[in-house]
CSV table of C-alpha atoms and ligand atoms in Angstrom, one decimal:
chain,number,residue,atom,x,y,z
E,29,MET,CA,-0.2,-0.1,-0.2
E,30,GLN,CA,1.6,3.1,-1.3
E,31,ILE,CA,0.1,6.5,0.2
E,32,GLY,CA,1.0,9.6,-2.1
E,33,GLY,CA,-1.0,12.1,-0.6
E,34,LEU,CA,-2.8,13.3,2.5
E,35,GLN,CA,-5.5,16.2,2.8
E,36,LYS,CA,-5.8,16.4,6.6
E,37,THR,CA,-9.4,18.3,6.5
E,38,THR,CA,-12.2,18.4,4.1
E,39,LEU,CA,-15.7,19.5,3.7
E,40,ILE,CA,-16.5,18.8,0.7
E,41,ASP,CA,-15.4,15.3,-0.1
E,42,TYR,CA,-17.5,13.0,2.5
E,43,PRO,CA,-21.1,13.9,2.1
E,44,GLY,CA,-22.2,15.7,5.3
E,45,LYS,CA,-18.7,14.9,7.1
E,46,ILE,CA,-15.8,16.7,8.4
E,47,ALA,CA,-13.4,14.0,7.2
E,48,CYS,CA,-9.5,13.7,5.4
E,49,THR,CA,-8.6,12.1,2.2
E,50,VAL,CA,-6.0,9.7,1.8
E,51,PHE,CA,-4.5,9.4,-2.2
E,52,LEU,CA,-3.4,6.0,-2.9
E,53,ILE,CA,-0.5,5.6,-5.9
E,54,GLY,CA,-1.4,3.5,-8.8
E,55,CYS,CA,-4.4,3.3,-11.6
E,56,ASN,CA,-5.0,1.0,-14.4
E,57,PHE,CA,-6.8,3.8,-16.2
E,58,ARG,CA,-5.3,6.6,-18.4
E,59,CYS,CA,-8.0,8.9,-18.5
E,60,PRO,CA,-6.5,11.9,-20.3
E,61,PHE,CA,-8.5,14.8,-18.9
E,62,CYS,CA,-7.1,13.3,-15.0
E,63,TYR,CA,-5.8,16.0,-12.2
E,64,SER,CA,-3.9,13.2,-10.5
E,65,SER,CA,-1.2,12.1,-13.3
E,66,GLU,CA,1.5,12.2,-9.7
E,67,LEU,CA,-0.5,9.3,-8.9
E,68,VAL,CA,-1.1,7.6,-12.1
E,69,LEU,CA,2.1,7.9,-14.5
E,70,PRO,CA,5.2,5.7,-13.1
E,71,GLU,CA,7.7,8.0,-14.3
E,72,LYS,CA,5.8,11.2,-11.8
E,73,ILE,CA,4.7,8.7,-8.9
E,74,GLU,CA,8.6,7.9,-8.6
E,75,ARG,CA,9.1,11.4,-7.7
E,76,GLN,CA,6.1,12.1,-5.6
E,77,PRO,CA,6.8,11.9,-1.9
E,78,LYS,CA,5.2,8.8,0.0
E,79,ILE,CA,3.7,8.6,3.6
E,80,SER,CA,4.5,6.3,5.2
E,81,GLU,CA,1.6,3.6,6.9
E,82,LYS,CA,2.8,4.4,10.0
E,83,ASP,CA,2.7,8.1,9.9
E,84,PHE,CA,-0.8,7.8,8.5
E,85,PHE,CA,-2.2,5.8,11.5
E,86,ASN,CA,-0.1,8.4,13.6
E,87,PHE,CA,-2.1,11.2,12.5
E,88,LEU,CA,-5.5,9.4,12.7
E,89,LYS,CA,-4.8,8.5,16.2
E,90,LYS,CA,-4.3,12.0,16.7
E,91,ARG,CA,-7.2,13.6,14.8
E,92,LYS,CA,-9.9,11.5,16.9
E,93,GLY,CA,-13.4,13.6,17.7
E,94,LEU,CA,-12.2,16.2,15.2
E,95,ILE,CA,-12.9,14.5,12.0
E,96,GLU,CA,-15.5,11.7,11.4
E,97,GLY,CA,-14.5,10.3,8.1
E,98,VAL,CA,-11.7,9.2,5.8
E,99,VAL,CA,-12.0,9.4,2.0
E,100,ILE,CA,-10.0,6.9,0.4
E,101,CYS,CA,-8.8,8.0,-3.3
E,102,GLY,CA,-6.2,7.8,-5.8
E,103,GLY,CA,-5.1,6.5,-8.3
E,104,GLU,CA,-7.6,3.5,-8.0
E,105,PRO,CA,-7.4,2.6,-4.4
E,106,SER,CA,-9.1,-1.0,-5.7
E,107,LEU,CA,-5.9,-2.1,-7.2
E,108,ASN,CA,-4.6,-2.4,-3.6
E,109,LYS,CA,-5.3,-6.5,-2.1
E,110,GLU,CA,-4.3,-4.6,1.1
E,111,LEU,CA,-7.5,-2.5,0.9
E,112,PRO,CA,-9.7,-4.6,2.9
E,113,LYS,CA,-7.0,-4.8,6.0
E,114,PHE,CA,-6.5,-0.6,5.6
E,115,CYS,CA,-10.3,-0.1,5.7
E,116,GLN,CA,-10.6,-2.5,8.9
E,117,LYS,CA,-7.5,-0.4,10.7
E,118,ILE,CA,-9.5,3.1,9.4
E,119,LYS,CA,-12.5,1.7,11.1
E,120,LYS,CA,-11.3,0.1,14.3
E,121,LEU,CA,-10.1,3.6,15.2
E,122,GLY,CA,-13.8,4.6,15.1
E,123,TYR,CA,-13.7,6.4,11.6
E,124,LEU,CA,-16.3,6.5,8.5
E,125,VAL,CA,-14.7,5.0,5.4
E,126,LYS,CA,-15.4,6.3,1.9
E,127,LEU,CA,-14.2,4.9,-1.3
E,128,ASP,CA,-13.8,6.4,-4.6
E,129,THR,CA,-13.5,4.1,-7.2
E,130,ASN,CA,-13.2,3.6,-11.0
E,131,GLY,CA,-15.4,0.3,-10.6
E,132,SER,CA,-13.0,-1.6,-12.2
E,133,ASN,CA,-12.2,-4.4,-9.5
E,134,PRO,CA,-16.1,-5.3,-8.5
E,135,LYS,CA,-14.8,-8.4,-6.6
E,136,LEU,CA,-13.1,-6.1,-4.0
E,137,LEU,CA,-15.8,-3.8,-4.0
E,138,GLY,CA,-18.3,-6.6,-3.2
E,139,LYS,CA,-16.0,-7.7,-0.4
E,140,LEU,CA,-15.5,-4.3,1.3
E,141,ILE,CA,-19.8,-4.0,1.1
E,142,ASP,CA,-20.1,-7.5,2.5
E,143,GLU,CA,-17.5,-7.3,5.5
E,144,LYS,CA,-18.7,-3.4,6.1
E,145,LEU,CA,-15.4,-2.2,5.7
E,146,VAL,CA,-16.6,0.9,3.7
E,147,ASP,CA,-20.0,3.4,4.5
E,148,TYR,CA,-20.0,5.1,1.4
E,149,VAL,CA,-18.9,4.4,-2.3
E,150,ALA,CA,-18.6,6.8,-5.1
E,151,MET,CA,-18.0,5.3,-8.4
E,152,ASP,CA,-16.8,7.1,-11.7
E,153,ILE,CA,-18.9,7.1,-14.8
E,154,LYS,CA,-16.4,7.4,-17.3
E,155,GLY,CA,-18.5,7.1,-20.3
E,156,PRO,CA,-21.2,5.9,-22.9
E,157,LYS,CA,-20.2,1.6,-22.8
E,158,GLU,CA,-19.0,2.1,-26.6
E,159,LYS,CA,-16.4,4.3,-26.0
E,160,TYR,CA,-15.5,3.4,-22.4
E,161,TYR,CA,-12.0,2.3,-23.4
E,162,LYS,CA,-11.3,5.2,-25.5
E,163,ILE,CA,-12.1,7.5,-22.3
E,164,VAL,CA,-10.0,5.9,-20.0
E,165,GLY,CA,-7.0,5.4,-22.5
E,166,MET,CA,-7.4,1.9,-23.0
E,167,LEU,CA,-7.7,-0.3,-26.2
E,168,GLU,CA,-10.9,-0.8,-28.0
E,169,GLY,CA,-10.1,-5.3,-27.6
E,170,GLU,CA,-10.3,-4.4,-23.5
E,171,ASN,CA,-13.7,-2.7,-23.8
E,172,GLU,CA,-16.1,-5.7,-23.5
E,173,LYS,CA,-14.1,-7.0,-20.6
E,174,LEU,CA,-14.0,-3.7,-19.0
E,175,ILE,CA,-17.8,-2.9,-19.4
E,176,LYS,CA,-18.5,-6.2,-17.7
E,177,LYS,CA,-16.4,-5.7,-14.9
E,178,ILE,CA,-18.2,-1.9,-14.6
E,179,GLU,CA,-21.7,-2.9,-15.0
E,180,LYS,CA,-21.0,-5.7,-12.3
E,181,SER,CA,-19.9,-2.7,-9.8
E,182,ILE,CA,-22.8,-0.8,-10.6
E,183,ASN,CA,-24.8,-3.6,-9.6
E,184,ILE,CA,-23.4,-4.3,-7.1
E,185,LEU,CA,-23.8,-0.3,-5.6
E,186,LYS,CA,-27.6,-0.1,-6.5
E,187,GLU,CA,-28.0,-3.4,-4.6
E,188,GLY,CA,-28.3,-0.4,-2.1
E,189,LYS,CA,-26.4,-2.3,0.6
E,190,VAL,CA,-24.0,0.3,1.4
E,191,ASP,CA,-24.6,4.3,0.7
E,192,TYR,CA,-23.4,5.7,-2.9
E,193,GLU,CA,-22.9,7.3,-5.5
E,194,PHE,CA,-22.1,8.1,-9.4
E,195,ARG,CA,-20.2,10.5,-10.6
E,196,SER,CA,-19.0,11.7,-13.7
E,197,THR,CA,-16.5,14.3,-15.4
E,198,ILE,CA,-17.5,16.1,-18.5
E,199,VAL,CA,-15.6,16.6,-20.9
E,200,PRO,CA,-15.8,18.4,-24.1
E,201,THR,CA,-14.2,16.3,-27.1
E,202,LEU,CA,-15.1,13.3,-25.1
E,203,HIS,CA,-19.0,13.6,-23.6
E,204,THR,CA,-21.5,15.0,-26.1
E,205,LYS,CA,-24.8,15.6,-24.5
E,206,GLU,CA,-26.3,12.5,-25.9
E,207,ASP,CA,-23.4,10.4,-24.3
E,208,VAL,CA,-23.9,11.6,-21.0
E,209,ILE,CA,-27.9,10.6,-21.8
E,210,GLU,CA,-26.6,7.2,-22.6
E,211,MET,CA,-24.6,6.9,-19.5
E,212,ALA,CA,-27.6,8.1,-17.2
E,213,LYS,CA,-29.7,5.7,-18.7
E,214,TRP,CA,-26.9,3.1,-18.1
E,215,ILE,CA,-27.4,3.7,-14.2
E,216,ARG,CA,-30.8,4.5,-14.2
E,217,GLY,CA,-32.8,4.6,-11.1
E,218,ALA,CA,-29.8,4.6,-8.8
E,219,LYS,CA,-29.5,6.9,-5.7
E,220,ARG,CA,-27.8,10.1,-6.7
E,221,TYR,CA,-25.7,10.5,-9.7
E,222,TYR,CA,-23.6,14.0,-10.2
E,223,LEU,CA,-22.2,16.0,-13.3
E,224,GLN,CA,-19.1,17.7,-12.7
E,225,ASN,CA,-17.3,20.0,-15.0
E,226,PHE,CA,-14.1,19.2,-16.0
E,227,ARG,CA,-11.2,21.6,-15.0
E,228,PRO,CA,-8.5,22.2,-17.3
E,229,GLU,CA,-5.6,21.5,-15.0
E,230,LYS,CA,-2.3,19.3,-15.1
E,231,THR,CA,-4.3,16.9,-17.0
E,232,ILE,CA,-2.3,13.2,-17.8
E,233,ASP,CA,-2.6,14.6,-21.7
E,234,PRO,CA,-1.2,17.9,-21.8
E,235,LYS,CA,-3.7,19.0,-25.0
E,236,PHE,CA,-6.3,18.6,-22.2
E,237,GLU,CA,-5.3,22.1,-20.2
E,238,LYS,CA,-6.4,23.7,-23.5
E,239,ILE,CA,-9.7,22.5,-23.7
E,240,LYS,CA,-12.3,24.9,-22.5
E,241,PRO,CA,-14.9,23.3,-20.0
E,242,TYR,CA,-18.6,23.2,-21.2
E,243,PRO,CA,-20.9,26.5,-19.7
E,244,GLN,CA,-22.5,25.8,-16.7
E,245,GLU,CA,-25.9,25.8,-18.2
E,246,PHE,CA,-25.0,23.0,-20.7
E,247,LEU,CA,-24.8,20.5,-17.8
E,248,LEU,CA,-27.7,22.1,-16.4
E,249,GLU,CA,-29.5,21.4,-19.2
E,250,ILE,CA,-28.4,18.1,-19.6
E,251,GLN,CA,-29.5,17.5,-15.3
E,252,ASN,CA,-33.0,18.5,-16.5
E,253,ALA,CA,-33.1,15.7,-19.0
E,254,ILE,CA,-31.8,13.0,-16.9
E,255,ALA,CA,-32.9,14.2,-13.1
E,256,PRO,CA,-36.1,11.9,-13.9
E,257,PHE,CA,-33.8,8.8,-13.8
E,258,PHE,CA,-32.5,9.2,-10.3
E,259,GLU,CA,-33.5,10.4,-6.6
E,260,VAL,CA,-30.9,12.7,-6.7
E,261,CYS,CA,-29.1,14.4,-9.5
E,262,GLN,CA,-27.0,17.7,-9.7
E,263,VAL,CA,-24.0,19.4,-11.2
E,264,ARG,CA,-21.2,20.1,-8.8
D,316,SF4,S1,-9.3,10.1,-13.4
D,316,SF4,FE1,-8.7,8.0,-14.9
D,316,SF4,S2,-6.2,8.0,-14.8
D,316,SF4,FE2,-7.1,9.6,-13.0
D,316,SF4,S3,-7.3,8.5,-11.3
D,316,SF4,FE3,-9.1,8.6,-11.8
D,316,SF4,S4,-9.4,6.6,-13.0
D,316,SF4,FE4,-7.1,7.0,-12.9
């Protein structure tokens, strides 16, 4: 388990809770619009200062009573086989655990939920099925297998054994309005779906830093079109 960053306090990353965010190193996707290249690209990971697990848990022990939850984010946390043990240690200290995931490891996700090691899951929906591979920087031949895994994770969350949300970063050149409607139909009936506007900041593919985000009104227009599919659907 490699920790590549720690945000000591966050009021926005864990719904309704004061939390900290721990950033785990490594990701199996290469989304060109990703803002976390230092946790994803091996050449940048090498230069990224690491935090030891010992220091992280000492920090948590000292923060008791000041924060309520821990957001585990990446990179992609579910690549770590040690994740269940890591969550268990955090929960033992009395914290709630939120997992941010790209949904590519349904087996581990299911285990974490069944063993009650996570209290909230936020899963990314990166794109419509037919171009998922492209949006996450994989090969076309890998799409079918990938979609199966994503779909399994979607279904696990929709069972509602744990509180959850789906979310998508909407990027001009990658997503059209029709694409987002497709994505919404795919997860239709889910509890919450959030649309996030793309920010052209330190992206994995430098070309994306020059892309102008969609106007907020455009996202609101999409929100209006898909809101009936969900209990909660918002732009943030
Ligand atoms: S945005 Fe994509 S590449 Fe970046 S951490 Fe998330 S899944 Fe990985």
